[in-house]
Tab-separated table of C-alpha atoms in Angstrom:
chain	number	residue	atom	x	y	z
A	1	MET	CA	5.405	288.612	14.297
A	2	GLU	CA	4.197	290.729	16.571
A	3	LYS	CA	4.720	293.716	14.163
A	4	THR	CA	3.475	292.397	11.737
A	5	VAL	CA	-0.235	291.812	13.226
A	6	ARG	CA	0.154	295.212	14.708
A	7	VAL	CA	-0.233	296.329	10.713
A	8	VAL	CA	-2.722	294.130	9.532
A	9	GLY	CA	-5.107	295.732	12.513
A	10	TRP	CA	-4.328	299.369	10.864
A	11	LEU	CA	-5.329	297.204	7.634
A	12	ALA	CA	-8.351	296.692	9.101
A	13	VAL	CA	-9.321	300.113	10.437
A	14	ALA	CA	-8.821	301.292	7.297
A	15	LEU	CA	-10.721	299.463	5.602
A	16	VAL	CA	-13.307	300.031	7.271
A	17	ALA	CA	-12.780	303.607	7.421
A	18	LEU	CA	-13.037	303.683	3.476
A	19	LEU	CA	-16.117	302.193	3.497
A	20	VAL	CA	-17.851	304.533	6.269
A	21	GLY	CA	-16.407	307.053	3.862
A	22	VAL	CA	-18.203	305.848	0.527
A	23	ALA	CA	-21.401	305.914	2.280
A	24	SER	CA	-20.778	308.755	3.682
A	25	ALA	CA	-20.045	310.903	0.196
A	26	LEU	CA	-22.564	308.331	-1.080
A	27	GLU	CA	-25.212	310.322	1.042
A	28	VAL	CA	-24.070	314.303	0.788
A	29	ARG	CA	-25.987	314.294	-2.738
A	30	GLY	CA	-29.247	313.266	-0.653
A	31	ALA	CA	-29.004	315.477	2.092
A	32	LEU	CA	-28.272	318.941	0.468
A	33	GLU	CA	-31.602	317.789	-1.553
A	34	ARG	CA	-33.533	317.566	1.717
A	35	GLU	CA	-31.893	320.121	3.216
A	36	ARG	CA	-33.078	322.547	-0.517
A	37	GLU	CA	-36.657	321.147	0.159
A	38	PHE	CA	-36.893	322.032	3.512
A	39	ARG	CA	-35.523	325.792	2.548
A	40	ALA	CA	-37.731	326.319	-0.011
A	41	SER	CA	-41.254	324.448	1.299
A	42	PRO	CA	-44.083	326.661	1.574
A	43	VAL	CA	-45.994	327.371	5.199
A	44	CYS	CA	-48.920	325.578	5.502
A	45	ALA	CA	-51.856	327.391	5.248
A	46	SER	CA	-53.835	325.765	7.823
A	47	ALA	CA	-52.786	322.849	10.704
A	48	PRO	CA	-52.074	320.340	8.399
A	49	VAL	CA	-54.307	317.078	8.854
A	50	THR	CA	-52.443	314.354	6.799
A	51	THR	CA	-48.559	314.471	5.882
A	52	SER	CA	-47.659	317.807	4.287
A	53	ALA	CA	-44.641	319.057	2.043
A	54	CYS	CA	-45.382	322.345	3.227
A	55	VAL	CA	-44.229	323.682	6.866
A	56	TRP	CA	-46.252	324.542	10.323
A	57	ASP	CA	-45.107	326.095	13.119
A	58	GLN	CA	-47.202	324.690	16.207
A	59	ALA	CA	-47.290	325.286	19.619
A	60	PHE	CA	-46.127	323.041	22.585
A	61	THR	CA	-45.808	322.599	26.178
A	62	VAL	CA	-42.727	320.944	28.010
A	63	ARG	CA	-44.167	317.864	29.774
A	64	GLN	CA	-40.284	316.468	30.630
A	65	ALA	CA	-36.828	316.994	28.799
A	66	ASP	CA	-33.788	314.367	29.564
A	67	THR	CA	-30.158	315.484	27.803
A	68	HIS	CA	-28.943	311.832	28.851
A	69	GLN	CA	-25.667	313.461	29.784
A	70	GLY	CA	-23.139	310.839	30.370
A	71	GLU	CA	-25.654	308.023	29.270
A	72	ARG	CA	-24.197	305.914	26.164
A	73	GLY	CA	-26.065	305.497	23.902
A	74	LYS	CA	-28.632	307.895	23.933
A	75	ASP	CA	-29.916	310.494	22.812
A	76	PRO	CA	-31.105	314.138	24.192
A	77	GLU	CA	-35.188	313.768	24.036
A	78	ALA	CA	-37.953	315.489	25.262
A	79	VAL	CA	-42.253	314.804	25.603
A	80	LEU	CA	-43.716	317.860	23.900
A	81	LEU	CA	-47.298	318.838	24.618
A	82	LEU	CA	-50.360	319.426	21.982
A	83	PRO	CA	-52.574	321.956	23.105
A	84	SER	CA	-55.380	319.178	23.021
A	85	GLY	CA	-52.707	317.365	25.414
A	86	LYS	CA	-51.375	314.934	23.248
A	87	PRO	CA	-47.876	313.791	23.774
A	88	TRP	CA	-45.092	314.278	21.110
A	89	GLU	CA	-41.830	312.527	21.842
A	90	VAL	CA	-39.313	314.263	19.817
A	91	THR	CA	-35.025	312.948	19.736
A	92	PHE	CA	-32.243	315.547	19.265
A	93	ARG	CA	-28.998	315.039	17.634
A	94	SER	CA	-26.820	317.086	20.613
A	95	ALA	CA	-28.237	318.557	23.877
A	96	HIS	CA	-27.494	322.484	22.774
A	97	PRO	CA	-29.046	324.925	22.218
A	98	VAL	CA	-32.260	324.379	23.505
A	99	VAL	CA	-33.007	321.151	25.143
A	100	SER	CA	-30.374	321.304	27.625
A	101	THR	CA	-32.486	324.453	29.114
A	102	MET	CA	-36.363	322.847	28.450
A	103	GLU	CA	-38.161	322.860	32.060
A	104	PRO	CA	-41.161	321.246	32.575
A	105	GLY	CA	-44.227	324.231	31.336
A	106	ASP	CA	-42.167	326.182	28.706
A	107	SER	CA	-43.723	327.107	25.364
A	108	VAL	CA	-41.865	326.077	22.761
A	109	VAL	CA	-42.731	325.799	18.573
A	110	GLY	CA	-42.847	323.270	16.549
A	111	VAL	CA	-42.049	323.189	13.030
A	112	VAL	CA	-43.524	319.799	11.685
A	113	LEU	CA	-42.969	318.745	8.100
A	114	ARG	CA	-43.803	315.797	6.740
A	115	GLY	CA	-45.390	314.354	9.959
A	116	GLN	CA	-42.274	314.997	12.088
A	117	ILE	CA	-41.326	317.499	13.809
A	118	VAL	CA	-37.704	318.321	12.194
A	119	GLU	CA	-36.962	321.851	14.611
A	120	VAL	CA	-37.719	323.575	17.822
A	121	ARG	CA	-37.787	326.863	18.909
A	122	ASP	CA	-37.468	328.381	22.238
A	123	ALA	CA	-39.159	331.278	23.814
A	124	ASP	CA	-35.455	333.103	23.310
A	125	GLY	CA	-35.601	332.036	19.448
A	126	ARG	CA	-32.970	330.015	19.222
A	127	ARG	CA	-33.436	326.802	17.107
A	128	GLN	CA	-32.282	322.755	17.162
A	129	GLN	CA	-32.549	320.232	14.819
A	130	THR	CA	-33.925	317.297	15.488
A	131	THR	CA	-33.236	313.713	14.339
A	132	PHE	CA	-35.657	314.141	11.642
A	133	GLY	CA	-34.126	317.850	10.507
A	134	PRO	CA	-32.231	317.943	7.748
A	135	VAL	CA	-30.502	321.077	8.499
A	136	GLY	CA	-26.536	320.220	8.982
A	137	TRP	CA	-26.917	316.391	7.643
A	138	PRO	CA	-24.917	317.817	4.273
A	139	ALA	CA	-21.909	319.138	6.409
A	140	ASP	CA	-21.715	316.393	8.394
A	141	ARG	CA	-22.176	313.761	5.581
A	142	LEU	CA	-19.081	315.785	3.900
A	143	GLY	CA	-17.019	316.093	7.080
A	144	GLY	CA	-17.278	312.420	7.679
A	145	ALA	CA	-16.279	311.851	3.918
A	146	LEU	CA	-13.438	313.643	3.902
A	147	ALA	CA	-11.983	311.998	7.249
A	148	CYS	CA	-12.460	308.726	7.072
A	149	ILE	CA	-11.562	308.010	2.837
A	150	SER	CA	-8.615	310.599	3.809
A	151	PHE	CA	-7.648	308.797	7.024
A	152	GLY	CA	-8.380	305.153	4.867
A	153	LEU	CA	-6.649	305.923	1.846
A	154	THR	CA	-3.789	306.778	3.049
A	155	VAL	CA	-3.728	304.046	6.046
A	156	LEU	CA	-4.365	301.751	3.347
A	157	VAL	CA	-1.123	302.401	1.191
A	158	GLY	CA	0.877	302.777	4.036
A	159	SER	CA	-0.182	299.277	5.971
A	160	LEU	CA	0.324	297.357	2.503
A	161	TRP	CA	3.418	299.009	1.837
A	162	ALA	CA	4.461	297.764	5.477
A	163	LEU	CA	3.448	294.118	4.413
A	164	ILE	CA	4.970	293.918	1.117
A	165	VAL	CA	8.055	295.065	2.298
A	166	ARG	CA	8.174	293.653	6.243
A	167	HIS	CA	11.988	292.773	5.901
A	168	ASP	CA	12.818	295.937	5.361
A	169	ARG	CA	13.459	298.617	7.946
A	170	ARG	CA	13.901	301.382	5.839
A	171	HIS	CA	11.221	301.028	4.087
A	172	THR	CA	8.701	300.245	7.094
A	173	ARG	CA	9.833	302.941	8.423
A	174	ALA	CA	8.195	305.042	6.122
A	175	ALA	CA	5.340	303.571	6.014
A	176	ALA	CA	4.623	303.721	9.362
A	177	MET	CA	5.360	307.725	8.764
A	178	VAL	CA	2.825	307.310	6.072
A	179	ARG	CA	-0.158	305.609	8.712
A	180	TRP	CA	0.430	308.457	11.313
A	181	HIS	CA	-0.056	311.269	7.920
A	182	GLY	CA	-3.559	309.564	7.376
A	183	VAL	CA	-4.664	309.698	10.984
A	184	ALA	CA	-3.585	313.234	10.272
A	185	LEU	CA	-5.761	313.578	7.612
A	186	GLY	CA	-8.349	312.136	8.923
A	187	LEU	CA	-7.862	314.749	12.326
A	188	THR	CA	-7.809	317.484	10.677
A	189	ALA	CA	-10.892	317.117	8.379
A	190	LEU	CA	-12.765	316.353	11.888
A	191	LEU	CA	-11.300	319.831	13.073
A	192	THR	CA	-11.992	321.627	9.626
A	193	LEU	CA	-15.971	320.429	10.112
A	194	TRP	CA	-16.059	321.481	14.261
A	195	ALA	CA	-14.739	324.808	13.036
A	196	GLN	CA	-17.394	324.727	10.450
A	197	ALA	CA	-20.272	323.885	12.980
A	198	ASN	CA	-19.500	326.302	15.806
A	199	ASN	CA	-19.076	329.343	13.603
A	200	ASP	CA	-22.226	328.347	11.140
A	201	TRP	CA	-19.725	328.543	7.906
A	202	PRO	CA	-21.598	327.664	4.310
A	203	LEU	CA	-20.732	324.218	3.274
A	204	TRP	CA	-17.907	325.097	0.733
A	205	ALA	CA	-15.743	326.631	3.955
A	206	ILE	CA	-15.137	322.693	4.757
A	207	PRO	CA	-13.255	321.927	1.640
A	208	ALA	CA	-11.661	325.457	1.726
A	209	ILE	CA	-10.277	325.188	4.900
A	210	TRP	CA	-8.980	321.717	4.300
A	211	GLY	CA	-8.091	321.391	0.940
A	212	PRO	CA	-4.960	323.432	1.752
A	213	LEU	CA	-4.290	321.271	4.795
A	214	ALA	CA	-4.488	318.340	3.311
A	215	LEU	CA	-1.750	319.244	0.563
A	216	LEU	CA	0.136	320.865	3.333
A	217	LEU	CA	0.327	317.438	5.024
A	218	LEU	CA	0.604	315.363	2.239
A	219	ALA	CA	3.483	317.130	1.102
A	220	THR	CA	4.891	316.770	5.236
A	221	MET	CA	4.222	313.214	4.473
A	222	VAL	CA	6.113	312.981	1.655
A	223	ALA	CA	9.361	314.608	2.976
A	224	SER	CA	9.213	312.213	6.465
A	225	ALA	CA	8.914	309.226	4.201
A	226	VAL	CA	11.937	309.758	2.189
A	227	ALA	CA	14.002	311.203	5.678
A	228	ALA	CA	12.896	307.703	7.008
A	229	LEU	CA	14.193	305.823	3.324
A	230	ARG	CA	17.409	307.917	4.016
A	231	SER	CA	17.897	308.005	7.403
A	232	ASP	CA	18.834	303.924	7.697
A	233	VAL	CA	20.943	303.919	4.664
A	234	GLU	CA	22.805	307.068	7.208
A	235	ASP	CA	22.795	305.041	9.948
A	236	ASP	CA	24.443	301.847	8.531
A	237	ALA	CA	27.053	304.253	7.175
A	238	TRP	CA	26.564	305.340	10.696
A	239	PHE	CA	27.705	301.937	12.858
A	240	PRO	CA	30.222	300.531	10.065
A	241	GLU	CA	30.684	297.262	12.618
A	242	PRO	CA	27.572	295.251	12.894
A	243	SER	CA	29.247	292.727	14.902
A	244	VAL	CA	30.200	295.241	18.198
A	245	SER	CA	26.329	295.487	20.028
A	246	SER	CA	25.724	298.599	20.453
A	247	ASP	CA	22.875	297.988	23.012
A	248	PRO	CA	23.675	299.467	26.919
A	249	PRO	CA	23.111	297.442	29.629
A	250	PRO	CA	19.641	297.456	31.198
A	251	VAL	CA	19.364	299.908	34.334
A	252	GLY	CA	21.512	298.283	37.169
A	253	GLY	CA	23.254	296.223	34.640
A	254	SER	CA	26.789	295.938	34.629
A	255	ARG	CA	30.067	295.644	32.011
A	256	VAL	CA	33.747	295.949	31.481
A	257	VAL	CA	34.436	299.408	30.527
A	258	LEU	CA	36.395	299.319	27.361
A	259	GLY	CA	36.255	302.764	25.875
A	260	ALA	CA	36.626	303.536	22.106
A	261	GLU	CA	35.742	299.426	22.006
A	262	ASP	CA	32.478	299.840	23.511
A	263	LEU	CA	31.290	301.889	20.155
A	264	PRO	CA	28.849	302.012	18.361
A	265	ARG	CA	26.360	303.219	20.892
A	266	GLU	CA	23.048	304.242	19.963
A	267	TYR	CA	20.355	305.708	22.961
A	268	ARG	CA	17.064	306.974	22.246
A	269	VAL	CA	13.981	307.245	24.029
A	270	SER	CA	12.257	304.014	24.782
A	271	ARG	CA	8.495	302.731	23.281
A	272	GLY	CA	6.937	303.100	26.961
A	273	ARG	CA	8.188	306.857	27.725
A	274	LYS	CA	6.970	307.693	23.845
A	275	ASN	CA	4.007	306.398	23.746
A	276	GLY	CA	3.279	308.036	27.443
A	277	LEU	CA	4.558	311.534	26.021
A	278	MET	CA	1.937	310.975	22.260
A	279	VAL	CA	-0.475	309.930	24.475
A	280	PHE	CA	0.287	313.238	26.321
A	281	LEU	CA	0.549	315.475	23.803
A	282	VAL	CA	-2.405	314.256	22.215
A	283	ALA	CA	-5.059	314.776	25.142
A	284	LYS	CA	-3.750	318.522	26.034
A	285	THR	CA	-3.940	319.314	21.761
A	286	ALA	CA	-7.304	318.579	22.207
A	287	LEU	CA	-7.780	320.051	25.326
A	288	LEU	CA	-6.606	323.190	24.269
A	289	LEU	CA	-8.507	322.927	21.366
A	290	PHE	CA	-11.808	322.418	23.116
A	291	LEU	CA	-11.094	324.859	25.075
A	292	VAL	CA	-10.430	327.612	22.574
A	293	TRP	CA	-13.074	327.214	20.153
A	294	THR	CA	-15.774	326.931	23.922
A	295	GLU	CA	-15.126	329.685	24.679
A	296	GLU	CA	-15.855	333.409	23.604
A	297	ILE	CA	-12.503	335.165	24.477
A	298	ALA	CA	-10.981	334.376	21.441
A	299	PRO	CA	-11.724	335.990	18.004
A	300	SER	CA	-12.412	333.786	15.006
A	301	TRP	CA	-8.869	334.582	13.848
A	302	MET	CA	-7.108	333.201	16.352
A	303	LYS	CA	-9.227	330.432	16.647
A	304	PHE	CA	-8.167	328.973	13.567
A	305	GLY	CA	-4.850	330.057	13.353
A	306	VAL	CA	-4.560	327.917	16.729
A	307	SER	CA	-6.471	324.815	14.843
A	308	VAL	CA	-3.913	324.994	11.982
A	309	VAL	CA	-0.335	325.373	13.790
A	310	LEU	CA	-1.304	322.931	16.762
A	311	PRO	CA	-1.981	319.273	14.583
A	312	LEU	CA	0.636	320.244	12.578
A	313	VAL	CA	3.026	320.896	15.729
A	314	LEU	CA	1.747	317.447	16.851
A	315	VAL	CA	2.793	315.925	13.791
A	316	VAL	CA	6.317	317.143	13.640
A	317	PHE	CA	6.675	315.880	16.866
A	318	VAL	CA	4.975	312.254	15.908
A	319	VAL	CA	7.270	311.906	13.156
A	320	ARG	CA	10.606	313.823	14.485
A	321	VAL	CA	10.713	312.259	18.698
A	322	PRO	CA	11.337	308.715	17.277
A	323	ARG	CA	14.201	309.851	15.247
A	324	SER	CA	16.044	312.021	18.073
A	325	GLY	CA	18.522	310.023	20.298
A	326	THR	CA	22.600	310.236	20.589
A	327	LEU	CA	24.965	307.928	18.334
A	328	VAL	CA	28.241	307.783	19.076
A	329	ASP	CA	30.740	306.539	17.358
A	330	SER	CA	35.055	306.576	16.717
A	331	THR	CA	34.267	309.694	14.877
A	332	GLY	CA	32.655	311.792	17.562
A	333	ILE	CA	28.910	312.388	19.265
A	334	ARG	CA	26.042	312.811	16.764
A	335	ILE	CA	22.828	314.484	18.504
A	336	ARG	CA	20.150	314.173	16.595
A	337	GLY	CA	17.179	316.797	18.172
A	338	ILE	CA	13.945	317.507	17.600
A	339	LEU	CA	14.716	320.166	14.497
A	340	HIS	CA	18.543	320.173	14.127
A	341	THR	CA	21.120	317.675	14.621
A	342	ARG	CA	24.482	318.457	15.701
A	343	TRP	CA	27.714	316.619	15.543
A	344	VAL	CA	30.815	317.061	17.769
A	345	ALA	CA	34.114	315.902	17.121
A	346	TRP	CA	35.591	313.994	20.592
A	347	GLU	CA	38.396	317.000	20.354
A	348	GLU	CA	35.582	319.595	20.812
A	349	ILE	CA	34.571	317.950	24.526
A	350	GLN	CA	35.656	319.394	27.960
A	351	ASP	CA	33.579	317.114	29.487
A	352	ILE	CA	30.892	314.186	29.953
A	353	ARG	CA	28.923	314.250	32.732
A	354	SER	CA	25.670	313.494	34.540
A	355	GLN	CA	23.577	316.357	36.141
A	356	PRO	CA	19.779	315.518	37.779
A	357	LEU	CA	16.978	317.494	36.616
A	358	ARG	CA	15.515	319.790	38.933
A	359	ALA	CA	11.341	319.496	39.615
A	360	SER	CA	11.290	315.810	38.302
A	361	ASP	CA	8.194	314.690	39.797
A	362	SER	CA	6.109	313.081	36.819
A	363	SER	CA	6.750	309.508	35.144
A	364	LEU	CA	7.558	310.169	31.896
A	365	LEU	CA	10.639	312.619	32.930
A	366	PRO	CA	14.120	311.222	34.035
A	367	ARG	CA	15.643	312.042	37.044
A	368	VAL	CA	19.271	312.336	36.190
A	369	ILE	CA	20.660	313.962	32.677
A	370	ALA	CA	23.973	313.978	30.512
A	371	TYR	CA	25.252	316.818	28.881
A	372	ALA	CA	28.708	316.861	26.562
A	373	HIS	CA	30.520	320.280	27.647
A	374	LEU	CA	32.311	322.093	25.551
A	375	THR	CA	35.608	323.690	24.885
A	376	ASN	CA	34.224	326.775	23.923
A	377	GLY	CA	32.143	326.973	27.511
A	378	ARG	CA	29.170	325.316	26.077
A	379	ARG	CA	27.138	321.943	26.956
A	380	LYS	CA	25.389	320.268	25.174
A	381	LEU	CA	22.512	317.790	25.933
A	382	LEU	CA	22.806	313.932	25.094
A	383	MET	CA	19.242	312.783	23.902
A	384	HIS	CA	17.751	310.604	25.785
A	385	LEU	CA	21.405	309.433	27.945
A	386	ASN	CA	18.942	309.014	31.517
A	387	ASP	CA	18.347	307.103	34.424
A	388	THR	CA	14.915	306.284	33.639
A	389	ASP	CA	16.025	303.980	30.250
A	390	TYR	CA	19.955	303.259	30.979
A	391	ASP	CA	22.839	302.588	33.406
A	392	ILE	CA	23.471	306.410	33.366
A	393	ASP	CA	26.871	305.508	35.303
A	394	HIS	CA	28.149	302.998	33.315
A	395	GLU	CA	27.147	304.613	30.295
A	396	ILE	CA	29.155	308.303	31.526
A	397	ALA	CA	32.253	305.632	32.287
A	398	VAL	CA	32.189	304.445	28.642
A	399	LEU	CA	31.498	307.766	26.779
A	400	ARG	CA	34.251	309.067	29.090
A	401	ALA	CA	36.786	306.395	28.337
A	402	ALA	CA	36.382	306.573	24.835
A	403	TRP	CA	36.534	310.635	24.708
A	404	THR	CA	40.054	310.330	26.479
A	405	GLU	CA	41.277	307.832	23.765
A	406	LEU	CA	40.213	308.967	20.951
A	407	ARG	CA	39.702	313.163	21.775
A	408	GLY	CA	43.693	313.540	20.228
A	409	THR	CA	47.397	314.862	21.977
A	410	ASP	CA	46.647	317.852	20.908
A	411	SER	CA	43.212	318.527	22.644
A	412	VAL	CA	42.282	320.792	25.422
A	413	PRO	CA	43.302	318.514	28.865
A	414	ASN	CA	40.353	317.690	31.160
A	415	THR	CA	40.651	320.519	33.834
A	416	PRO	CA	37.429	320.902	35.695
A	417	VAL	CA	34.365	321.762	34.634
A	418	ALA	CA	32.703	324.957	36.299
């Protein structure tokens, strides 16, 4: 029931995003026409007395300016004085680059079109559009349409898929992959809009950059969904004895160690730590992208490259981390990592031991982890077998008992591991 409610929530968000995206798409054409009209407007021969389609540069003196930084729901605003002393209140969509530097008494120039100030220039020649300014609206509307429609359609498909086949674990997992790729598509469109706005690229740069990235993400989505559909089939074959519980006892619990009779077993990251790790990675990615695009040190090609690579790496982690883990049965140990899977037969194992994790002072990291030491002198980390999610001493005892029983008489004897 809880999963169904969660999917219905995804569905509602998808429908809202689709409505916003369609509305933004319908406004792109009108925004383009207003911007073209502004750029082609002739200069007025004299100061317009009534609303006019020509543009006029009017000198103003700043009486006050407020960016309203930290105040939710308030746009930056300024009060400009005409030479006659009449005040003119102006609002802006952002605080930079002009409003944030305004001081009382500064001289600025306002561009007047159809009775409204659409642009303000300061003494240094910097320009900023007001809330009535038509420049930049087409890109905003196009970027918003791409983000909302791509997110909404993909999440809608994933949500409906999950609701139709909600009792099939394979399909619900594949549907979740589709939904999260919808989030990645929307974020990619927003990052593309951000890059276009910060570099003053033309409008066509948005679909030109976002299109190939969207195709790559769609290909990754299909591959991830297919892998999710196949993974459960493999897991069913991997655990041929459903009557045997593969759930280990909780931390601090106890159970008699039976060796091979305690198999199969499965160790995966807990939902709490997985969600915490994902939030941490998303926050770090967003912070790094913000620093890359706000600092003037990095060249443009590096900014673009980082903006492409980081979201893709984040998508890989979102898709692969839930599937990673350690799966144990009578034939050996399968270790699923982020990028590849390694299978180790019992005959290849020399010892199974736990080890403290150095410098583990974070709630996201365990204090004790486990390794399988191999006969070739190497060791393999047993993914997600740790003291945070499991009674690691008990689990090590179970695995060692099973290894002793199943390794075979011709295997390497249990010699101490350095």
